[in-house]
Coordinates of C-alpha atoms and ligand atoms in Angstrom, one line a residue:
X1 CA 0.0 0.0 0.0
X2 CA 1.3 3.3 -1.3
X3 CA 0.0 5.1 1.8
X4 CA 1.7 8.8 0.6
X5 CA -0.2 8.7 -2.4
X6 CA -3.3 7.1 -0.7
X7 CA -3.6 10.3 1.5
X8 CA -2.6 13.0 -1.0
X9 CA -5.2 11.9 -3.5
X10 CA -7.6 11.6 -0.7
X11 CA -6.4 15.6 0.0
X12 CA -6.7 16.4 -3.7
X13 CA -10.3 15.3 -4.0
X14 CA -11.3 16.8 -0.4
X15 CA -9.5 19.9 -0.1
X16 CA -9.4 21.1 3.5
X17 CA -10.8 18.5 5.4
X18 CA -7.9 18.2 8.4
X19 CA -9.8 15.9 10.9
X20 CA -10.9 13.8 8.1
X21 CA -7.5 13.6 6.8
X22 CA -5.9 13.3 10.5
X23 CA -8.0 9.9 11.3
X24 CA -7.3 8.3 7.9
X25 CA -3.7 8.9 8.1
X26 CA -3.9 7.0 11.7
X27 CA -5.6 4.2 10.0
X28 CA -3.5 3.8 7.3
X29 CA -0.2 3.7 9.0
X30 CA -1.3 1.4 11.5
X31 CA -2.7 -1.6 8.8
X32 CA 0.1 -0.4 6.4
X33 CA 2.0 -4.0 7.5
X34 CA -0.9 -6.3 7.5
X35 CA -2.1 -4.9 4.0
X36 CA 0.8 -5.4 2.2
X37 CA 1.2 -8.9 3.5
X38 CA -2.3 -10.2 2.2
X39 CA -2.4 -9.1 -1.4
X40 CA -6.2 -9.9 -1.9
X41 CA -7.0 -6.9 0.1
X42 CA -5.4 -4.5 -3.1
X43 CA -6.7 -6.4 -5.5
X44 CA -10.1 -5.8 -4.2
X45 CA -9.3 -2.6 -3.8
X46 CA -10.2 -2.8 0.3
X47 CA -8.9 0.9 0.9
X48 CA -9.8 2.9 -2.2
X49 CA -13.7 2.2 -0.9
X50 CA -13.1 2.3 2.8
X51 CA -11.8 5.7 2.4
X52 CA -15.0 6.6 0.4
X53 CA -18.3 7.0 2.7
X54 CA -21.1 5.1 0.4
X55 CA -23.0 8.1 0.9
X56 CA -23.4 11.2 2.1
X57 CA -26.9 13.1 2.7
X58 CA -26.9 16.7 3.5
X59 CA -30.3 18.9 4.1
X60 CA -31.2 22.3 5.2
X61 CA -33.5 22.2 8.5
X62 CA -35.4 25.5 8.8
X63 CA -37.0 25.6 11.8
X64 CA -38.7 28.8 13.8
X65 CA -36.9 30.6 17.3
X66 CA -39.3 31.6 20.2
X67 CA -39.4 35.1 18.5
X68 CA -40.9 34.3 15.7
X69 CA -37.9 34.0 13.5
X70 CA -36.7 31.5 10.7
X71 CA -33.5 30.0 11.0
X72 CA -31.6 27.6 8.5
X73 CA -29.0 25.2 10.1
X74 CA -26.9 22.5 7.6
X75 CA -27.4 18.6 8.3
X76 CA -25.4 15.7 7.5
X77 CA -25.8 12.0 7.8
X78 CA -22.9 10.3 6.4
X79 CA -23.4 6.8 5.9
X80 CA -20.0 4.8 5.5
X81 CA -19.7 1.7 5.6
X82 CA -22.4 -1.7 6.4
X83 CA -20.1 -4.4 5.3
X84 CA -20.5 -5.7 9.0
X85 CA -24.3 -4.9 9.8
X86 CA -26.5 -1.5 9.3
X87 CA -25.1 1.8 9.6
X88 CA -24.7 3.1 12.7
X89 CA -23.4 6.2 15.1
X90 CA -24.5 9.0 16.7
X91 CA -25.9 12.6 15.9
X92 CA -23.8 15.6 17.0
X93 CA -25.4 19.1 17.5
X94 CA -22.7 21.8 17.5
X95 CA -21.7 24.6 15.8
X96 CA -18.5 22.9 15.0
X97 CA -19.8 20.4 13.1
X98 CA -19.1 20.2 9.5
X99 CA -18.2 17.5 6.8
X100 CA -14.6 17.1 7.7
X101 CA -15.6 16.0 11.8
X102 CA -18.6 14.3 10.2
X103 CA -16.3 12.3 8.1
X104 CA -13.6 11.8 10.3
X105 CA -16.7 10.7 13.2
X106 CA -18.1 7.9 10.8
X107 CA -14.4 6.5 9.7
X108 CA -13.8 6.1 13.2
X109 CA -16.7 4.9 13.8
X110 CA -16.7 1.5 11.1
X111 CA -13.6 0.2 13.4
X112 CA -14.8 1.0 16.5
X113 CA -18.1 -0.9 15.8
X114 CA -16.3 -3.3 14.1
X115 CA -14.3 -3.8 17.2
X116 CA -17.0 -4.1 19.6
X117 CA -18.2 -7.8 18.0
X118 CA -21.4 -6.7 17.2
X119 CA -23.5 -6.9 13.7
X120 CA -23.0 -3.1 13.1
X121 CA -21.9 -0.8 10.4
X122 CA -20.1 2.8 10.6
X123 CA -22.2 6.0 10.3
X124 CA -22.3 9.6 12.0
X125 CA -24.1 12.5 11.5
X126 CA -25.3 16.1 13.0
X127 CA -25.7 19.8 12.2
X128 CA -24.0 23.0 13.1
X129 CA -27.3 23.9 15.5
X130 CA -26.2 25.2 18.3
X131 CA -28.0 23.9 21.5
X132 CA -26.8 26.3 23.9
X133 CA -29.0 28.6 25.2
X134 CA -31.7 27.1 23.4
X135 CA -35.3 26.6 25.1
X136 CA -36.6 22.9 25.0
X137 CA -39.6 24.1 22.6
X138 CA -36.8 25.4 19.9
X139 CA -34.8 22.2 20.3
X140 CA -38.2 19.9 19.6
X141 CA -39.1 22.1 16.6
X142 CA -35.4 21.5 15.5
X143 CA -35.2 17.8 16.0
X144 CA -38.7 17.4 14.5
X145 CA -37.8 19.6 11.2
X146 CA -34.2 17.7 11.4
X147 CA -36.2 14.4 11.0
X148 CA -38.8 15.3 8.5
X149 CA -35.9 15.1 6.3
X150 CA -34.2 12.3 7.2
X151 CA -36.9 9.6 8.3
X152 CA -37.0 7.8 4.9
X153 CA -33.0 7.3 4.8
X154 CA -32.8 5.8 8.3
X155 CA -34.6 2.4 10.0
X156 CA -33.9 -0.7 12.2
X157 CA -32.4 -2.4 9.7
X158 CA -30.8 -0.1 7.4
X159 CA -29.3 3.3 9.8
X160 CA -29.7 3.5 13.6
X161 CA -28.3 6.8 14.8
X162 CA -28.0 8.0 18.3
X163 CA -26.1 10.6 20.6
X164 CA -23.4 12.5 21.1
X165 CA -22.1 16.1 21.5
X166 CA -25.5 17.7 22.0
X167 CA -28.0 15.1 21.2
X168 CA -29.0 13.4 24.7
X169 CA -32.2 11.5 26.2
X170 CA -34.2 15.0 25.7
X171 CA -33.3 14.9 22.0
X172 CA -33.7 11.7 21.3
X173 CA -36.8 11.4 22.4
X174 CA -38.1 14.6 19.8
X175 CA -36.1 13.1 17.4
X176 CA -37.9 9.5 17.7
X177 CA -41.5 10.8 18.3
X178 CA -41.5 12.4 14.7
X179 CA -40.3 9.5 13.4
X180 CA -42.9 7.2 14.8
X181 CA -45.2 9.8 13.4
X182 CA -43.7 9.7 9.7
X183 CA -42.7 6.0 9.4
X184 CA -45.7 5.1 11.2
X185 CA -43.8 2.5 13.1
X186 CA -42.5 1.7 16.7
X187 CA -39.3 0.2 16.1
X188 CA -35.3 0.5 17.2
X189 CA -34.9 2.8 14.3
X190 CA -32.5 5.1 17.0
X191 CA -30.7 4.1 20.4
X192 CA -30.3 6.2 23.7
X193 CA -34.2 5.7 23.7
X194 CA -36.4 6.9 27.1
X195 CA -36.4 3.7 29.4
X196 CA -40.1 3.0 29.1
X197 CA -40.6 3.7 25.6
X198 CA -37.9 1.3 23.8
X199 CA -34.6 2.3 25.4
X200 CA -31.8 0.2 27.6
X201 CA -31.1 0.3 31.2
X202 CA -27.2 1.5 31.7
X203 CA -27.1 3.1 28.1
X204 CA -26.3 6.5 29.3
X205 CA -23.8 5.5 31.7
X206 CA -22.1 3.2 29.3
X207 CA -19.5 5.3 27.6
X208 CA -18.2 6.3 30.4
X209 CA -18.4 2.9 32.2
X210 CA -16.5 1.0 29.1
X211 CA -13.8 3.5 29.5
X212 CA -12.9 3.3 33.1
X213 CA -13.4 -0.6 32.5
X214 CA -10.8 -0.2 29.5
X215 CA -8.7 1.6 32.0
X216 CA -8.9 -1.0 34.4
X217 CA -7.8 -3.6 31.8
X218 CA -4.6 -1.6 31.0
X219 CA -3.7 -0.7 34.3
X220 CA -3.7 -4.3 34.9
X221 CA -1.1 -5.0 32.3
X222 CA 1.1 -3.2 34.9
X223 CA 0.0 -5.3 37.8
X224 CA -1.8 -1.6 38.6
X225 CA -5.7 -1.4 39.9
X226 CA -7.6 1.8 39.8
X227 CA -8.1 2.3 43.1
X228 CA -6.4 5.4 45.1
X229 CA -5.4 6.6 41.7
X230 CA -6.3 10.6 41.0
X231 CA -7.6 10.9 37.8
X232 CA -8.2 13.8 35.3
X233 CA -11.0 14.0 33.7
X234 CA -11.9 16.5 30.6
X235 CA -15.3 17.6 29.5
X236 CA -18.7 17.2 31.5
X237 CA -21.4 15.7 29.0
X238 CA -22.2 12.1 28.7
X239 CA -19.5 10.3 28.9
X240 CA -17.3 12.4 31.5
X241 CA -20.5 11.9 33.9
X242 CA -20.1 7.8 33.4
X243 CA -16.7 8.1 33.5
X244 CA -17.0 9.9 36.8
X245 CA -19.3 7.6 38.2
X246 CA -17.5 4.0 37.9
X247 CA -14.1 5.5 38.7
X248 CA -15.4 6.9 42.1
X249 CA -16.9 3.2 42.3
X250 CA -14.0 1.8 42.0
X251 CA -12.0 3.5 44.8
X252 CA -10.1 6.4 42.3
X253 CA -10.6 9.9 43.0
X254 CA -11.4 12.2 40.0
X255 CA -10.1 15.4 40.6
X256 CA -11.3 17.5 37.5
X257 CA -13.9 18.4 35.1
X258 CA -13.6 21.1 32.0
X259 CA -16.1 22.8 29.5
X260 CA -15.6 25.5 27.5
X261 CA -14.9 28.3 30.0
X262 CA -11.8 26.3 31.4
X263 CA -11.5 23.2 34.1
X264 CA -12.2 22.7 37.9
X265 CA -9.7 21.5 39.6
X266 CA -11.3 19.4 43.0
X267 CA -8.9 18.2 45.0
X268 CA -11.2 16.5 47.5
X269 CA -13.0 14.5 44.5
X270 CA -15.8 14.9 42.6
X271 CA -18.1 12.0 44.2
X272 CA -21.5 11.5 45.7
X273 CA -23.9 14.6 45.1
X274 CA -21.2 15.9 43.0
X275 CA -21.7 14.1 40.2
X276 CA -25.1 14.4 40.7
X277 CA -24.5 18.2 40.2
X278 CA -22.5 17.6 36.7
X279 CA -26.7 16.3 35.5
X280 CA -27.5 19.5 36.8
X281 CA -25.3 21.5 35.3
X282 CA -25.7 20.2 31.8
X283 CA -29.0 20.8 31.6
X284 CA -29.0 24.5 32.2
X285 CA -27.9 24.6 28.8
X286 CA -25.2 27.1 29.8
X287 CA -21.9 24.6 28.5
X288 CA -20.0 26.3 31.7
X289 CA -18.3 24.7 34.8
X290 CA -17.4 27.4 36.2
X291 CA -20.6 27.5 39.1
X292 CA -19.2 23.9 40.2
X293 CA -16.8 25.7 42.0
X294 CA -19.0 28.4 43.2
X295 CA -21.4 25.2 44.7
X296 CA -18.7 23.4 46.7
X297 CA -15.7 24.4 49.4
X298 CA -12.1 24.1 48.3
X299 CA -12.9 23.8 44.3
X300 CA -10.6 26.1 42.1
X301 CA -12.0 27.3 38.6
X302 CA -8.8 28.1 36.2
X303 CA -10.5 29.9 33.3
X304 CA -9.8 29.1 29.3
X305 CA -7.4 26.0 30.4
X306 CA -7.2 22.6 29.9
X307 CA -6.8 20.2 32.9
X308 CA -3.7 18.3 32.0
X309 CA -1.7 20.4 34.3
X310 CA -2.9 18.6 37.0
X311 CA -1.1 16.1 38.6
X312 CA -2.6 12.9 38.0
X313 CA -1.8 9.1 37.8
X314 CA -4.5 8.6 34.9
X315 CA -6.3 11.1 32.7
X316 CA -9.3 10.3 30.6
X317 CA -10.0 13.1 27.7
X318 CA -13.7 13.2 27.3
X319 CA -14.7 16.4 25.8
X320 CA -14.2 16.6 22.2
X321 CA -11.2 16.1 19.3
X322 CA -7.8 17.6 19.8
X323 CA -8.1 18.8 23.0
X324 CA -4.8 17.2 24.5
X325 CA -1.9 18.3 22.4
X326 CA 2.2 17.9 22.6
X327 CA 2.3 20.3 25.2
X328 CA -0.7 18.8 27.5
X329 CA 1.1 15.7 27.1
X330 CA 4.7 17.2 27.8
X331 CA 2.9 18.0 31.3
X332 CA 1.0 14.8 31.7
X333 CA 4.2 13.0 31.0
X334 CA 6.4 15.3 33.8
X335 CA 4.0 14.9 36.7
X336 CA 4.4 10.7 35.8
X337 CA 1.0 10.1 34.4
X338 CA 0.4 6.0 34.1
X339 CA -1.7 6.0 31.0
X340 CA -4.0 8.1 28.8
X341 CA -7.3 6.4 28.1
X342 CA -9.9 8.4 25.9
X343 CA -13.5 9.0 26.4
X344 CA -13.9 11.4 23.3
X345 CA -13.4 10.6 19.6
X346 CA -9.9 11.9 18.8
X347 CA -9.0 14.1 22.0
X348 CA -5.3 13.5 21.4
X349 CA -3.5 15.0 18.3
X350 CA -0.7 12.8 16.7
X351 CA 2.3 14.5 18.3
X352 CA 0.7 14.0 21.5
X353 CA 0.3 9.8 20.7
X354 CA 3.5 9.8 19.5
X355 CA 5.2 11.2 23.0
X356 CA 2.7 9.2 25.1
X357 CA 4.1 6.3 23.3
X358 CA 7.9 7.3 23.0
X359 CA 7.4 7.9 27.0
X360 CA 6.1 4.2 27.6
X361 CA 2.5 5.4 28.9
X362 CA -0.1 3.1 28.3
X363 CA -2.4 4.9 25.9
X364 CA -5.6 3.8 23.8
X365 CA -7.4 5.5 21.7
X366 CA -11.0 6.0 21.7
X367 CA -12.3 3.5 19.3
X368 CA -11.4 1.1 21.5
X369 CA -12.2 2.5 24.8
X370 CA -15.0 4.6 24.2
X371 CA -16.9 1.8 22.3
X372 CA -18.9 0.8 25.4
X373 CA -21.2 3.4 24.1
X374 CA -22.3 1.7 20.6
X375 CA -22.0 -1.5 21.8
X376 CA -25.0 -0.7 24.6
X377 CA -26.5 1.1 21.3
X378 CA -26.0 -2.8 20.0
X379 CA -27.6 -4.4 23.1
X380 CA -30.5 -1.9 23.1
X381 CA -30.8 -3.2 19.2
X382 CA -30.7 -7.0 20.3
X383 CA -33.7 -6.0 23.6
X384 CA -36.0 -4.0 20.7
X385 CA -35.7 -6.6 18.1
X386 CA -36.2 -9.4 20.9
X387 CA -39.2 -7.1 22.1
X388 CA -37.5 -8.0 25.6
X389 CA -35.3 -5.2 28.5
X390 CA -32.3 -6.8 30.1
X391 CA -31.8 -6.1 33.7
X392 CA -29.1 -2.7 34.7
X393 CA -27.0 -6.1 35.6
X394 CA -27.6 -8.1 32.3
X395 CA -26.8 -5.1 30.1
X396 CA -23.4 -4.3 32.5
X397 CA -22.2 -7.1 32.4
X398 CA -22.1 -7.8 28.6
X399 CA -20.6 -4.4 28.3
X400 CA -17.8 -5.3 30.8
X401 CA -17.1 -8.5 28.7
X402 CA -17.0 -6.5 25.4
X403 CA -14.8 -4.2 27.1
X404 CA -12.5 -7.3 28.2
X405 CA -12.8 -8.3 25.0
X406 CA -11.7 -5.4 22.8
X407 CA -8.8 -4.8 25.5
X408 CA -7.8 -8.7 24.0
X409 CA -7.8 -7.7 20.7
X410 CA -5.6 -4.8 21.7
X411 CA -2.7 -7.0 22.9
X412 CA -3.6 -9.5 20.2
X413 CA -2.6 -7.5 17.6
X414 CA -0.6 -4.4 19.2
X415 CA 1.3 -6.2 21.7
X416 CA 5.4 -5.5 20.2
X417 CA 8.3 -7.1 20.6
X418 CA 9.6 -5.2 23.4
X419 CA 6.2 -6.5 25.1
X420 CA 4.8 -2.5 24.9
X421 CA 1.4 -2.6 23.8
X422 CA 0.8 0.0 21.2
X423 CA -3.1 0.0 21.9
X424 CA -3.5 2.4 18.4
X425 CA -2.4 0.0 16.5
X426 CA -4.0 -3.3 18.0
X427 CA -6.9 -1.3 17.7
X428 CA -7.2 -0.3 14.0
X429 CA -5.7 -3.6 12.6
X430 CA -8.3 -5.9 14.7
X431 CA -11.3 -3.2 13.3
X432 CA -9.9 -3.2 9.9
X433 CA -9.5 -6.9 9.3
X434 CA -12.9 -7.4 10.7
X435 CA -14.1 -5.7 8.0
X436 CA -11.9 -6.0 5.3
X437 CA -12.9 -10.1 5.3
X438 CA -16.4 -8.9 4.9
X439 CA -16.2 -6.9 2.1
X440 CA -14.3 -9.6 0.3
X441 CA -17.1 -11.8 1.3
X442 CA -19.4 -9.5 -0.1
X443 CA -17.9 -8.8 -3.1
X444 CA -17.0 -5.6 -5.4
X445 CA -20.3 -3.8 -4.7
Ligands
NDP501 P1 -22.0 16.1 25.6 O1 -22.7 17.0 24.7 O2 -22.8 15.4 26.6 O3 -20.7 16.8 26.2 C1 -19.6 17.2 25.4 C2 -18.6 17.9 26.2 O4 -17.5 18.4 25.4 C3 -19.1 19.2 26.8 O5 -18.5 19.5 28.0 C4 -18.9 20.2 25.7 O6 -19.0 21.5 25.9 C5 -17.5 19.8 25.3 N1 -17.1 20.2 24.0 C6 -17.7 19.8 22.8 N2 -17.2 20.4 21.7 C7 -16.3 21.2 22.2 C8 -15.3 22.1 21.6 N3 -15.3 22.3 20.3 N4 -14.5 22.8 22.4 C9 -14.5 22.6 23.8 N5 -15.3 21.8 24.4 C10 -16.2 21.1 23.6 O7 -21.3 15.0 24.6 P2 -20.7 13.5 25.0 O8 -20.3 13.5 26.4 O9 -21.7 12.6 24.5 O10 -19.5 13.5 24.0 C11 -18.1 13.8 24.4 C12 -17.1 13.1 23.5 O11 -17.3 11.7 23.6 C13 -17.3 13.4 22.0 O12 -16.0 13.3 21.4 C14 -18.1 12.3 21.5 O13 -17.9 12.1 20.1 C15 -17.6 11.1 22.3 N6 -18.4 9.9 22.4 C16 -19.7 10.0 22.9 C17 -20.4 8.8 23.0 C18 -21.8 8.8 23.5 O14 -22.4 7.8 23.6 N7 -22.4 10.0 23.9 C19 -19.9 7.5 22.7 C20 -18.5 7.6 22.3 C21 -17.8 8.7 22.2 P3 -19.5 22.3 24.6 O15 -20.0 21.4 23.5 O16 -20.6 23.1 25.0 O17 -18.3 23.1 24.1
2IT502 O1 -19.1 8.1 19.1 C1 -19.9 7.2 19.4 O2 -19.5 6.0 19.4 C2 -21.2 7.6 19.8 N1 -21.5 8.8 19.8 C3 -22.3 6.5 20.1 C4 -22.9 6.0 18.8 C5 -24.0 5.1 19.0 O3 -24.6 4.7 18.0 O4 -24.4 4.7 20.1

């Protein structure tokens, strides 16, 4: 594989798309090796059409404010790849959002599904609506004028979306009822559901479970546990809550939390009604932190900063992509940080990999730990189509196996010579053969 040319005819016919870009390149470089030594992939021409989502749909959603006024936001649902099962992956709302993230989100997303054994294909999608500030009668006309556009491109069995940035419970649930009223059908068409209307127990907490179970499993590899460990944790959506939650549960002490305004630094630990408070303080709507540390004693607020100044032993990125670059890591790195284990697609940018792994931390990257998320997206698809719900217990322990699980296929396939396991590549050569097999299966289609 010519993987140079790959990527610079990939830049030529996408000009400008860097995130895109940056996740391919990771890809690429990681199955370079295992490409080259089975020649059938070439000949079918494996990369050429991974690289290629099979399609992309973009609408306008129009939709009116509380004054009266029309606004226009841009969708997207890129659908990439189902050689493994239908498309899936979630639906982020922010003003970020644009093909490039979209693209990069659903690439990511094909080898992260692929990794979590489940029947599921690779898909993302969003809009550049901005939530924030937003009352909860503008975000239900916006998810029901998002819909009326994409209802007849989605279904159980052909495109299942679901969260993420700015698409929760609340969402979902807007987002669902006008496609019941469209489709005419009650069905698993989109995961994250409401509990007593389709959805699965521990599906909100499971992004943020997987990854402090993933954690666990590398920490391990050290002969290290979890507990008494301070950890640093980024962001304070979804998956920084869940990831908040099991750590505390499991005898470590999370000491941070960040939005866009800057990080909290608690020193005391962010446990009990605490985290509690983080539920709170997302739904005002406000994307700031800063009030945590106006709510409890001893809490510092360091404005328009990162946490990775902290001292901790672990630190779990779980806001959004590139937020931990060389010089984060040059800091995490000094104060003797174990391992880096990501929550969010992305966080860390490649010069930041490349010192956590020149430094001999144990690092992974979020398709494999953050993949508890889709795969409880997977067991909410298995309770729908069984018409059945799984106990909190049933659903967390299949997620902890499928955690175990990835973490195998990790070392299976990252573990080197020197016995260091480089978890980024582990990760994309077990997603990528997964479904590279498949499409040779499947044929030149
Ligand atoms: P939430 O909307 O619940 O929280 C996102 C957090 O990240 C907020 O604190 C948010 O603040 C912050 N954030 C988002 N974009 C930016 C930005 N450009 N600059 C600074 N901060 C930002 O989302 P989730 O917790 O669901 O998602 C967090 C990460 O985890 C994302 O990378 C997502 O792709 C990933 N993920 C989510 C899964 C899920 O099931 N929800 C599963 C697997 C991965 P704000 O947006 O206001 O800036
Ligand atoms: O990035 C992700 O894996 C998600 N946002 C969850 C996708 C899903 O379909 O549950």
């Amino acid at each position: 594989m010519n993987t140079k040319e790959i990527l610079s005819g990939l830049e030529k016919r996408h000009p400008g798309e860097a995130e895109y870009m940056q996740a391919v390149q990771e890809v690429l470089e990681s199955i370079e090796e295992i490409y080259d030594q089975n020649p059938q992939f070439e000949s079918a021409g494996i990369i050429e059409r991974l690289i290629e989502p099979d399609r992309i749909i973009t609408f306008k959603v129009p939709w009116m404010d509380d004054e009266g006024n029309v606004q226009v936001n841009l969708a997207y649902r890129v659908q990439f790849n189902n050689a493994l099962g239908p498309y899936k992956g979630g639906l982020r709302f922010h003003p970020s959002v644009n093909l490039s993230i979209l693209k990069f989100l659903g690439f990511e997303q094909i080898f992260k599904n692929a990794l979590t054994t489940l029947p599921l294909g690779g898909a993302k999608g969003g809009s550049d609506f901005n939530p924030k500030g937003k009352s909860r009668n503008e975000i239900m006309r916006f998810c029901q004028a998002f819909m009326l556009e994409l209802w007849n491109n989605i279904g159980p069995e052909t495109d299942v979306p679901a969260g993420d940035i700015g698409v929760g419970g609340q969402e979902i649930g807007f987002l669902y009822g006008m496609y019941k009223k469209l489709a005419r059908e009650h069905s698993g068409v989109l995961t994250g559901k409401g509990l007593n209307w389709g959805g699965s127990l521990i599906r909100p907490e499971a992004t943020g479970y997987g990854v402090v179970y993933f954690a666990k499993e590398m920490l391990a590899t050290r002969g290290e546990s979890l507990d008494g460990k301070t950890i640093a944790v980024s962001g304070f959506g979804n998956v920084a809550w869940g990831a908040v939650k099991k750590a505390t549960e499991l005898g470590a002490k999370v000491v941070s939390l960040s939005g866009p305004d800057g990080y909290i630094h608690d020193p005391r630990g962010i446990q009990g009604e605490k985290i509690d408070y983080m539920l709170e303080l997302r739904a005002t709507n406000e994307d700031i932190v800063e009030p945590y540390a106006h709510e409890f004693d001893g809490v510092d607020f360091v404005p328009g900063k990162h946490p990775w100044e902290i001292k901790a032993d672990v630190a779990l990125p779980c806001a959004t992509q590139n937020e931990l670059n060389a010089e984060d890591a040059k800091h995490l790195i000094d104060n003797g940080c174990l391992g880096v284990c990501e929550g969010a697609n992305m966080p860390s940018t490649p010069e930041a990999i490349e010192a956590f792994q020149e430094h001999g931390l144990l690092f992974s990257p979020g398709k494999a730990s953050n993949a508890g998320g889709v795969a409880t997206s997977g067991l909410e698809m298995s309770q729908n189509a069984l018409k059945m719900n799984w106990t909190a217990r049933e659903v967390d322990d299949r997620l902890h196996q499928i955690m175990q699980d990835i973490h195998h296929a990790c070392m299976k396939y990252g573990k080197q010579n020197d016995g260091y396991i480089d978890y980024v590549k582990g990760a994309n050569v077990a997603g990528f053969l997964k479904v590279a097999y498949a499409m040779l299966d499947q044929g030149i289609i």
